[in-house]
Short mmCIF file of C-alpha atoms in Angstrom, two decimals:
data_model
loop_
_atom_site.label_atom_id
_atom_site.label_comp_id
_atom_site.label_asym_id
_atom_site.label_seq_id
_atom_site.Cartn_x
_atom_site.Cartn_y
_atom_site.Cartn_z
CA MET P 36 11.46 38.88 -14.57
CA LYS P 37 8.59 36.84 -14.27
CA ILE P 38 9.07 33.01 -13.10
CA PHE P 39 8.27 31.56 -16.88
CA PRO P 40 11.29 33.50 -18.66
CA LYS P 41 13.16 33.03 -15.51
CA THR P 42 12.57 29.30 -15.15
CA PHE P 43 13.12 28.75 -19.08
CA LEU P 44 16.66 30.47 -19.01
CA TYR P 45 17.83 29.06 -16.21
CA THR P 46 16.79 25.49 -17.51
CA LEU P 47 18.24 26.44 -21.13
CA ALA P 48 21.59 27.31 -19.63
CA LEU P 49 21.81 24.20 -17.48
CA LEU P 50 20.89 21.87 -20.24
CA VAL P 51 23.37 23.62 -22.83
CA LEU P 52 26.28 23.65 -20.05
CA ILE P 53 25.67 19.69 -19.55
CA ALA P 54 25.90 19.11 -23.42
CA GLY P 55 28.87 21.27 -23.67
CA ILE P 56 30.93 19.57 -20.74
CA ALA P 57 29.61 16.03 -22.12
CA SER P 58 30.96 16.94 -25.43
CA GLY P 59 34.22 18.09 -24.04
CA LEU P 60 34.68 15.33 -21.78
CA ILE P 61 34.10 12.75 -24.91
CA TYR P 62 36.50 14.79 -26.66
CA LYS P 63 39.11 14.65 -23.92
CA LEU P 64 38.51 11.21 -22.62
CA MET P 65 37.79 9.21 -25.29
CA PRO P 66 40.96 8.66 -27.08
CA GLY P 67 42.60 7.56 -23.72
CA VAL P 68 39.88 5.10 -22.93
CA TYR P 69 39.78 3.71 -26.34
CA THR P 70 43.52 3.35 -26.46
CA LYS P 71 43.56 1.62 -23.03
CA GLN P 72 40.76 -0.65 -24.02
CA LYS P 73 42.66 -1.65 -27.34
CA GLN P 74 45.85 -2.23 -25.28
CA ASP P 75 44.10 -4.62 -22.74
CA ASP P 76 42.41 -6.33 -25.50
CA LEU P 77 45.56 -6.92 -27.60
CA THR P 78 47.31 -7.96 -24.34
CA THR P 79 44.56 -10.80 -23.59
CA LYS P 80 44.65 -11.77 -27.40
CA THR P 81 48.40 -11.93 -27.39
CA ASP P 82 48.34 -14.15 -24.56
CA GLN P 83 45.97 -16.53 -25.99
CA LEU P 84 47.74 -16.68 -29.31
CA VAL P 85 50.86 -17.70 -27.49
CA LYS P 86 49.15 -20.48 -25.76
CA GLN P 87 47.68 -21.75 -29.03
CA LEU P 88 51.08 -21.68 -30.56
CA GLU P 89 52.56 -23.79 -27.81
CA ALA P 90 49.76 -26.34 -28.17
CA GLY P 91 50.04 -26.34 -32.01
CA LYS P 92 52.36 -27.06 -34.78
CA ARG P 93 54.28 -25.83 -37.72
CA GLU P 94 51.60 -26.01 -40.05
CA ASP P 95 48.94 -24.14 -37.63
CA ILE P 96 51.19 -21.00 -37.42
CA VAL P 97 50.05 -19.25 -40.46
CA GLY P 98 46.29 -19.54 -39.68
CA LEU P 99 46.67 -18.64 -35.98
CA MET P 100 48.80 -15.45 -37.13
CA GLY P 101 46.03 -14.48 -39.87
CA SER P 102 43.10 -14.97 -37.39
CA PHE P 103 44.91 -13.09 -34.70
CA ALA P 104 46.07 -10.03 -37.01
CA ALA P 105 42.66 -9.92 -38.82
CA TYR P 106 40.78 -9.70 -35.36
CA THR P 107 43.42 -7.22 -33.62
CA GLN P 108 44.48 -5.42 -36.80
CA SER P 109 48.02 -5.55 -35.92
CA ASN P 110 51.31 -6.96 -37.45
CA VAL P 111 52.43 -10.05 -36.34
CA THR P 112 55.99 -11.50 -36.69
CA ILE P 113 56.93 -15.05 -35.16
CA ASN P 114 60.59 -16.17 -35.26
CA ILE P 115 60.81 -20.11 -34.48
CA GLY P 116 64.16 -21.90 -35.15
CA GLU P 117 65.67 -20.75 -38.31
CA ASP P 118 62.27 -19.66 -39.78
CA GLU P 119 60.77 -16.24 -39.53
CA TYR P 120 57.03 -15.75 -40.28
CA SER P 121 55.79 -12.12 -40.76
CA LEU P 122 52.02 -10.99 -41.71
CA ILE P 123 51.69 -7.17 -42.50
CA MET P 124 48.28 -5.90 -41.83
CA TYR P 125 49.33 -2.38 -42.29
CA SER P 126 52.70 -0.11 -43.59
CA ASN P 127 53.65 3.35 -43.73
CA ALA P 128 51.87 4.94 -46.48
CA ALA P 129 54.52 7.52 -47.01
CA GLU P 130 56.85 4.59 -48.33
CA SER P 131 54.85 4.03 -51.38
CA GLU P 132 52.28 5.88 -53.28
CA GLU P 133 50.48 2.78 -54.62
CA ASN P 134 47.71 1.02 -52.65
CA VAL P 135 49.24 -0.94 -50.25
CA THR P 136 47.88 -4.73 -49.56
CA SER P 137 48.74 -7.01 -46.58
CA TYR P 138 50.98 -9.89 -47.22
CA VAL P 139 52.41 -13.08 -45.49
CA THR P 140 56.54 -14.05 -46.14
CA ILE P 141 57.86 -17.08 -44.72
CA THR P 142 61.47 -17.23 -44.51
CA SER P 143 63.75 -20.16 -43.63
CA ASN P 144 67.18 -21.76 -44.62
CA THR P 145 65.62 -23.21 -47.63
CA VAL P 146 62.26 -21.00 -48.49
CA SER P 147 61.86 -17.79 -48.98
CA GLU P 148 58.62 -16.62 -50.38
CA LYS P 149 56.37 -13.21 -50.69
CA SER P 150 53.05 -13.08 -52.23
CA ASP P 151 52.28 -9.95 -53.72
CA SER P 152 48.56 -10.22 -54.86
CA ILE P 153 46.59 -10.84 -51.97
CA THR P 154 42.81 -12.01 -51.62
CA MET P 155 41.09 -14.33 -49.29
CA ALA P 156 37.99 -14.81 -47.39
CA PHE P 157 38.89 -14.86 -43.65
CA ILE P 158 37.70 -16.69 -40.88
CA ASP P 159 36.54 -15.64 -37.42
CA TYR P 160 39.58 -15.69 -34.87
CA ASP P 161 37.68 -17.83 -32.10
CA SER P 162 37.15 -20.63 -34.89
CA GLN P 163 40.84 -21.09 -35.17
CA SER P 164 40.51 -22.35 -38.77
CA LYS P 165 43.52 -23.42 -40.63
CA ASP P 166 42.29 -23.21 -44.38
CA LEU P 167 44.22 -20.23 -45.33
CA GLU P 168 45.65 -21.45 -48.46
CA THR P 169 45.47 -19.87 -51.98
CA SER P 170 47.46 -20.81 -55.24
CA GLU P 171 50.11 -18.51 -54.35
CA GLY P 172 50.38 -19.09 -50.82
CA VAL P 173 48.88 -18.18 -47.37
CA ILE P 174 47.65 -14.51 -47.65
CA VAL P 175 45.15 -12.34 -45.57
CA SER P 176 43.31 -9.42 -46.58
CA ALA P 177 44.06 -5.81 -45.27
CA PRO P 178 42.07 -2.73 -44.43
CA GLY P 179 44.40 -0.31 -45.94
CA SER P 180 47.42 1.71 -44.98
CA PHE P 181 48.07 3.25 -41.51
CA SER P 182 50.54 5.47 -39.76
CA ASP P 183 53.48 3.81 -37.99
CA PRO P 184 52.44 1.43 -35.23
CA GLU P 185 52.33 2.82 -31.57
CA GLU P 186 52.20 -0.33 -29.62
CA THR P 187 54.63 -3.19 -29.66
CA MET P 188 54.97 -6.12 -27.47
CA GLN P 189 57.02 -9.35 -27.47
CA HIS P 190 56.45 -12.72 -26.10
CA SER P 191 58.30 -15.92 -25.95
CA PHE P 192 56.95 -19.47 -26.32
CA THR P 193 57.79 -23.03 -27.29
CA MET P 194 56.45 -25.00 -30.03
CA ASP P 195 57.59 -28.87 -30.56
CA GLY P 196 60.41 -28.14 -28.22
CA GLU P 197 61.69 -25.13 -30.26
CA PRO P 198 61.67 -21.63 -28.80
CA GLY P 199 60.30 -19.09 -30.59
CA THR P 200 59.28 -15.34 -30.31
CA LEU P 201 56.11 -13.54 -31.08
CA THR P 202 56.43 -9.90 -31.82
CA VAL P 203 52.88 -8.08 -32.16
CA SER P 204 52.72 -4.25 -33.56
CA MET P 205 49.30 -2.44 -33.50
CA THR P 206 48.36 0.94 -34.52
CA PHE P 207 46.20 3.61 -32.96
CA ALA P 208 45.31 5.45 -36.03
CA PRO P 209 41.75 4.70 -35.69
CA VAL P 210 41.71 6.74 -32.46
CA GLU P 211 42.77 9.67 -34.30
CA GLU P 212 40.09 8.97 -36.93
CA ALA P 213 37.49 8.60 -34.44
CA VAL P 214 38.51 11.84 -32.72
CA GLY P 215 38.45 13.78 -36.12
CA ALA P 216 34.97 12.64 -36.82
CA ILE P 217 33.85 13.83 -33.22
CA VAL P 218 35.33 17.10 -33.89
CA SER P 219 33.64 17.49 -37.54
CA LEU P 220 30.50 16.27 -35.99
CA LEU P 221 30.76 18.63 -32.74
CA PRO P 222 28.66 21.74 -34.43
CA ILE P 223 25.70 19.64 -35.66
CA SER P 224 25.60 18.00 -32.16
CA ILE P 225 26.03 21.21 -30.22
CA LEU P 226 23.46 22.80 -32.48
CA LEU P 227 20.96 19.52 -31.73
CA CYS P 228 21.53 19.85 -28.10
CA VAL P 229 20.60 23.50 -28.17
CA VAL P 230 17.45 22.98 -29.97
CA ILE P 231 16.58 19.96 -27.76
CA ALA P 232 17.31 22.14 -24.80
CA ILE P 233 15.22 24.99 -25.90
CA LEU P 234 12.18 22.44 -26.51
CA PHE P 235 12.51 20.76 -23.02
CA SER P 236 13.11 24.09 -21.24
CA LEU P 237 9.88 25.40 -22.83
CA LEU P 238 8.08 22.49 -21.68
CA TYR P 239 9.59 22.34 -18.13
CA ALA P 240 8.88 26.03 -17.80
CA HIS P 241 5.44 25.55 -18.73
CA ALA P 242 4.94 22.67 -16.43
CA MET P 243 6.50 24.52 -13.47
CA THR P 244 4.55 27.67 -13.90
CA LYS P 245 1.20 26.39 -14.60
CA PRO P 246 0.36 25.22 -11.14
CA ILE P 247 1.77 28.33 -9.91
CA LYS P 248 -0.15 30.43 -12.15
CA ALA P 249 -3.26 28.72 -11.34
CA ILE P 250 -2.74 29.08 -7.52
CA SER P 251 -2.27 32.84 -8.26
CA ASP P 252 -5.32 33.22 -10.23
CA GLU P 253 -7.41 31.89 -7.44
CA THR P 254 -5.74 33.60 -4.58
CA ARG P 255 -6.49 36.89 -6.69
CA HIS P 256 -10.02 35.89 -6.49
CA MET P 257 -9.72 35.02 -2.52
CA THR P 258 -8.58 38.61 -2.12
CA LEU P 259 -12.15 39.57 -3.09
CA LEU P 260 -13.61 37.19 -0.78
CA GLU P 261 -15.29 35.12 -3.48
CA ARG P 262 -16.92 32.30 -1.47
CA ASN P 263 -16.51 29.55 -4.31
CA ALA P 264 -12.60 30.40 -4.97
CA ARG P 265 -10.71 27.39 -4.19
CA CYS P 266 -7.34 26.11 -5.85
CA LYS P 267 -8.08 23.03 -8.09
CA ILE P 268 -4.67 21.44 -8.32
CA LYS P 269 -5.07 17.71 -7.59
CA SER P 270 -1.46 16.77 -7.79
CA LYS P 271 0.21 15.08 -4.95
CA ASN P 272 3.43 17.10 -4.93
CA GLU P 273 4.47 20.24 -3.34
CA PHE P 274 2.15 22.04 -5.58
CA GLY P 275 -0.74 19.90 -4.45
CA GLU P 276 0.27 20.66 -0.92
CA LEU P 277 0.39 24.56 -1.30
CA ALA P 278 -2.99 24.46 -3.00
CA ALA P 279 -4.44 22.41 -0.01
CA ASN P 280 -2.61 24.81 2.44
CA VAL P 281 -3.89 28.02 0.58
CA ASN P 282 -7.61 26.27 0.48
CA GLY P 283 -7.38 25.60 4.49
CA LEU P 284 -6.11 29.02 4.98
CA TYR P 285 -8.74 30.55 3.12
CA GLU P 286 -11.61 28.38 4.76
CA ASN P 287 -10.24 29.36 8.21
CA LEU P 288 -10.31 33.03 6.91
CA LEU P 289 -14.03 32.64 5.75
CA SER P 290 -14.95 30.85 8.94
CA THR P 291 -13.17 33.64 10.98
CA ILE P 292 -15.10 36.38 8.92
CA ASP P 293 -18.31 34.48 9.46
CA SER P 294 -17.72 34.35 13.26
CA LEU P 295 -16.81 38.01 13.31
CA GLU P 296 -19.87 38.90 11.60
CA ALA P 297 -21.93 36.95 13.70
CA GLU P 298 -20.23 38.28 16.95
CA LEU P 299 -20.78 41.79 15.36
CA LYS P 300 -24.76 40.78 14.83
CA LYS P 301 -24.73 39.86 18.55
CA VAL P 302 -23.09 43.29 19.46
CA ALA P 303 -25.46 45.03 17.54
CA VAL P 304 -28.52 43.11 19.07
CA ALA P 305 -26.88 43.51 22.44
CA GLU P 306 -26.31 47.19 21.86
CA LYS P 307 -29.75 47.49 20.57
CA ALA P 308 -31.34 46.03 23.66
CA LYS P 309 -29.12 48.17 26.02
CA THR P 310 -30.65 50.93 24.15
CA ASP P 311 -34.14 49.66 24.33
CA PHE P 312 -33.57 48.79 27.88
CA LEU P 313 -32.13 52.35 28.90
CA ARG P 314 -35.25 53.89 27.20
CA ALA P 315 -37.56 51.56 28.74
CA ALA P 316 -36.14 51.91 32.33
CA SER P 317 -36.19 55.98 31.64
CA HIS P 318 -39.86 55.63 30.91
CA GLU P 319 -40.54 53.48 33.84
CA LEU P 320 -38.60 55.53 36.32
CA LYS P 321 -39.82 58.66 34.95
CA THR P 322 -43.46 58.29 36.24
CA PRO P 323 -42.86 57.54 40.03
CA ALA P 324 -40.17 60.07 40.07
CA THR P 325 -42.49 62.74 38.27
CA ALA P 326 -45.36 61.59 40.77
CA VAL P 327 -43.33 62.29 44.01
CA SER P 328 -42.04 65.50 42.70
CA VAL P 329 -45.73 66.83 41.87
CA ILE P 330 -47.11 65.46 45.13
CA ILE P 331 -44.12 67.03 47.22
CA ASP P 332 -44.82 70.27 45.09
CA ASN P 333 -48.48 70.37 46.16
CA MET P 334 -47.52 69.64 49.64
CA ILE P 335 -45.22 72.73 49.70
CA LEU P 336 -47.57 74.99 48.05
CA GLU P 337 -50.39 73.39 50.34
CA ILE P 338 -52.68 73.15 47.52
CA GLY P 339 -56.02 71.46 47.95
CA LYS P 340 -55.85 67.97 49.46
CA TYR P 341 -52.10 68.09 49.63
CA LYS P 342 -52.39 70.33 52.85
CA ASN P 343 -52.75 67.02 54.71
CA HIS P 344 -48.97 66.34 54.85
CA GLY P 345 -49.85 63.13 57.08
CA GLU P 346 -51.76 61.33 54.44
CA TRP P 347 -49.54 62.28 51.63
CA LEU P 348 -46.09 61.89 53.13
CA PRO P 349 -46.42 58.01 53.43
CA LYS P 350 -47.89 58.00 49.78
CA CYS P 351 -44.61 59.65 48.75
CA LYS P 352 -42.49 57.08 50.65
CA GLU P 353 -44.15 54.10 49.11
CA LEU P 354 -43.58 55.56 45.57
CA VAL P 355 -40.03 56.38 46.64
CA ASP P 356 -39.57 52.65 47.99
CA ASN P 357 -41.22 51.30 44.67
CA LEU P 358 -38.64 53.52 42.61
CA SER P 359 -35.65 52.44 44.71
CA ASP P 360 -36.87 48.60 43.97
CA LYS P 361 -36.81 49.48 40.28
CA LEU P 362 -33.53 51.30 40.31
CA ARG P 363 -32.18 47.91 42.14
CA ASP P 364 -33.73 45.65 39.76
CA ILE P 365 -32.44 47.62 36.76
CA LEU P 366 -28.97 47.79 38.48
CA ASP P 367 -28.89 43.90 38.61
CA ALA P 368 -30.11 43.65 35.10
CA SER P 369 -27.62 45.87 33.74
CA HIS P 370 -24.56 43.96 35.57
CA LEU P 371 -25.75 40.46 34.30
CA GLU P 372 -23.19 40.30 31.78
CA ASP P 373 -20.31 41.25 33.83
CA VAL P 374 -20.88 38.77 36.91
CA ALA P 375 -18.00 36.48 37.17
CA GLU P 376 -18.50 33.42 39.05
CA SER P 377 -17.10 29.92 39.00
CA TRP P 378 -18.87 26.90 37.80
CA VAL P 379 -19.81 24.18 40.27
CA THR P 380 -21.63 20.79 39.64
CA GLU P 381 -24.52 20.40 42.26
CA SER P 382 -27.99 18.77 42.37
CA LEU P 383 -30.80 20.68 40.97
CA GLU P 384 -32.73 19.54 43.88
CA THR P 385 -30.39 21.36 46.33
CA LEU P 386 -30.09 24.39 43.83
CA CYS P 387 -34.02 24.77 43.95
CA SER P 388 -34.70 24.01 47.30
CA ASN P 389 -32.20 27.10 48.49
CA VAL P 390 -34.37 29.40 46.16
CA ILE P 391 -37.91 28.03 46.47
CA GLU P 392 -38.52 28.19 50.22
CA PRO P 393 -39.82 31.98 50.47
CA TYR P 394 -42.30 31.49 47.57
CA LEU P 395 -43.78 28.26 49.22
CA ILE P 396 -44.49 30.41 52.01
CA ILE P 397 -45.90 32.99 49.97
CA ALA P 398 -47.84 30.52 48.04
CA ARG P 399 -49.19 28.63 51.14
CA ALA P 400 -50.37 31.99 52.36
CA ARG P 401 -52.36 32.49 49.29
CA GLY P 402 -54.08 29.19 49.49
CA LEU P 403 -52.47 27.66 46.44
CA SER P 404 -52.23 23.83 45.96
CA LEU P 405 -48.51 22.83 45.75
CA TYR P 406 -46.82 19.72 44.10
CA MET P 407 -43.03 19.35 44.12
CA ASP P 408 -41.42 16.28 42.78
CA TRP P 409 -37.48 15.63 43.00
CA SER P 410 -37.29 11.88 42.36
CA ALA P 411 -35.93 12.58 38.65
CA SER P 412 -33.64 15.16 39.95
CA PHE P 413 -30.16 15.37 38.53
CA SER P 414 -26.85 17.20 38.67
CA VAL P 415 -25.95 20.29 36.98
CA THR P 416 -22.85 22.18 36.36
CA ALA P 417 -23.47 26.07 36.36
CA PRO P 418 -22.65 29.34 38.34
CA PRO P 419 -24.94 28.88 41.16
CA ARG P 420 -25.66 32.56 42.04
CA LEU P 421 -26.64 33.11 38.46
CA LEU P 422 -28.53 30.34 37.98
CA SER P 423 -30.38 30.98 41.29
CA LYS P 424 -31.52 34.49 40.23
CA ALA P 425 -33.01 33.01 37.06
CA LEU P 426 -34.87 30.26 39.23
CA SER P 427 -35.82 32.71 41.70
CA ASN P 428 -37.38 35.12 39.11
CA ILE P 429 -39.08 31.91 37.43
CA PHE P 430 -40.52 30.90 40.72
CA SER P 431 -41.89 34.47 41.54
CA ASN P 432 -43.61 34.93 38.46
CA ALA P 433 -45.12 31.64 38.90
CA VAL P 434 -46.55 31.89 42.43
CA GLN P 435 -47.31 35.77 41.87
CA TYR P 436 -49.54 35.09 38.79
CA THR P 437 -51.34 31.46 40.01
CA ALA P 438 -55.05 32.26 40.13
CA PRO P 439 -56.44 31.94 43.96
CA GLY P 440 -56.82 28.23 44.75
CA GLY P 441 -54.99 27.38 41.73
CA LYS P 442 -51.98 24.74 41.72
CA PHE P 443 -48.17 25.41 41.49
CA SER P 444 -46.02 22.72 40.56
CA VAL P 445 -42.37 22.08 40.26
CA TYR P 446 -40.85 18.76 38.87
CA CYS P 447 -38.00 17.03 36.84
CA LYS P 448 -38.52 15.07 33.72
CA GLY P 449 -35.54 13.90 31.88
CA ARG P 450 -33.00 16.46 31.97
CA SER P 451 -35.31 19.44 32.24
CA LEU P 452 -36.81 21.36 35.00
CA ILE P 453 -40.55 22.16 34.66
CA VAL P 454 -42.51 25.02 36.33
CA GLU P 455 -46.12 25.03 36.05
CA ASN P 456 -48.94 27.48 37.55
CA GLU P 457 -52.78 27.59 36.61
CA CYS P 458 -53.96 30.68 35.48
CA ALA P 459 -55.19 32.74 32.42
CA SER P 460 -53.12 31.68 29.42
CA ILE P 461 -50.97 34.40 27.52
CA THR P 462 -51.65 34.50 24.01
CA GLU P 463 -49.16 33.91 21.32
CA ASP P 464 -48.54 37.63 20.24
CA GLN P 465 -48.22 38.33 23.78
CA LEU P 466 -45.72 35.45 24.41
CA SER P 467 -43.20 37.03 21.67
CA ARG P 468 -42.90 40.41 23.83
CA LEU P 469 -42.74 38.94 27.44
CA TYR P 470 -39.08 39.02 27.41
CA GLU P 471 -38.77 42.81 26.50
CA PRO P 472 -37.79 44.96 29.70
CA PHE P 473 -40.92 46.55 31.37
CA TYR P 474 -43.33 44.75 29.20
CA ARG P 475 -46.86 43.57 30.84
CA PRO P 476 -49.32 41.67 28.71
CA ASP P 477 -52.48 42.82 30.51
CA ALA P 478 -53.94 44.59 33.49
CA SER P 479 -53.51 41.56 35.60
CA ARG P 480 -49.85 41.97 35.27
CA SER P 481 -49.24 45.67 35.81
CA ARG P 482 -47.20 47.72 38.04
CA GLU P 483 -50.07 47.81 40.67
CA THR P 484 -49.83 44.07 41.15
CA GLY P 485 -46.03 44.56 42.02
CA GLY P 486 -44.59 43.28 39.04
CA ASN P 487 -42.05 45.41 37.21
CA GLY P 488 -41.81 43.89 34.01
CA LEU P 489 -37.93 42.73 34.45
CA GLY P 490 -38.44 39.05 35.54
CA LEU P 491 -38.36 37.16 32.29
CA TYR P 492 -35.97 39.71 30.70
CA ILE P 493 -33.51 38.79 33.27
CA VAL P 494 -34.36 34.83 33.22
CA GLU P 495 -33.76 35.30 29.38
CA THR P 496 -30.49 37.11 29.66
CA ILE P 497 -28.99 34.64 32.22
CA LEU P 498 -30.03 31.38 30.35
CA HIS P 499 -28.70 32.72 27.04
CA ARG P 500 -25.40 33.53 28.91
CA LEU P 501 -25.42 29.89 30.43
CA GLU P 502 -26.23 28.36 26.82
CA LEU P 503 -29.36 26.67 27.98
CA ASP P 504 -32.56 26.32 25.90
CA TYR P 505 -35.78 26.82 27.41
CA ARG P 506 -39.44 27.19 26.54
CA PHE P 507 -42.39 29.25 27.92
CA GLU P 508 -45.73 27.94 26.60
CA PRO P 509 -49.54 27.92 27.89
CA MET P 510 -51.22 24.47 29.05
CA LYS P 511 -54.71 23.66 27.74
CA SER P 512 -55.64 21.36 30.67
CA PRO P 513 -55.81 22.68 33.12
CA ASP P 514 -55.50 26.20 31.62
CA GLY P 515 -51.97 27.69 32.78
CA MET P 516 -48.55 28.58 31.77
CA ARG P 517 -45.45 26.21 31.73
CA PHE P 518 -41.90 27.42 32.03
CA THR P 519 -39.25 24.50 31.07
CA ILE P 520 -35.22 24.70 31.29
CA PHE P 521 -33.31 22.07 29.27
CA PHE P 522 -29.89 21.20 30.88
#
């Protein structure tokens, strides 16, 4: 069963149960509570009447009795001395088929009086008015006939030195009438309660399920990875928190997916780079290996000039040594991603000094002009061997391709290391391919000069791994190239 009908039925059942329990409690408890309240009220008013009688006089008795009886709807009898005062507010309806009226009788040794026709505009009990006389006596009007009294209490008092007795009788017939009225109204009240419960249950079920349905609809869009899918519930209750949590979870999911896609692209690029590297390496190694094989075959067959083994054996050794160097560089380049080394903090001047010394010797031997400035040196945190390998390739390229008599410069500026060398500038088209393995832009950078085309490829691989930005660009005055690493 779906949540809407389930919520509706549960709420309706709960409200109907509450209404039924409330009606039953009223039916059961109301008579007792009402009776207790009337008894307490009668006791209080009787005590007040006793005090008023003790403080009053004989002529006040009838007025006090009338006020008391009208307020409490009870029969009152006062005996004082030889006189008896009776005020009848109700009688047993079974005694007479005629309408019963209330009356006051006063009985004494000399007077016995009964009034049969009683009408009177009565006063409030608390006013204690004494103007209760008519042409035929002192009369109090009555509400009609009741059943036998159910509560009688008696008190003694003293008025003007004479002892007296107050007897009060009260009926609880109104309680029975109230219970009967409740029973007669019970079907209508239950029907109204059920109708109200149905309306409230519908509204409550709708209010409870609307945000859940909204979240469900949006999560359905989220399962399709729609980028703009978001739960739009703005309330600050648990539904609002749930919507916020779902949105946060979905944003994290999208972020994770984006990261995975980026990593997949990086992996694809890396795989392509490896494939290209292997193809280029195979081509680069095939040439000297083929040359050595051809020379050796010709020497074995003693064809033409290859009969002179003493001349061609050193040539074969040179090709094999070149092939060995290429293989070493290729192996070093292929293992760059696998190198595990601790990161240390060290002065950039110290790192460069440990690497640049051999290239300074070569530069002096070639007659190059040197410029070194470490006044702006700074500390860097990096794996020293890996960074040193990148610096070694940068220094090697700079010294190797500097024009004879040109200037080779190394200095720091801000948080950057700058390496400059005077040479023929490389065009923009060639710069974009310089980081490809085994690429040489022109004859001046061919394999005959000693370059193997892996220097900048290794530099780029290392700097990418260390997350360092760099720039390789031509200089205009003087002509040359500048390599900058930003730490």
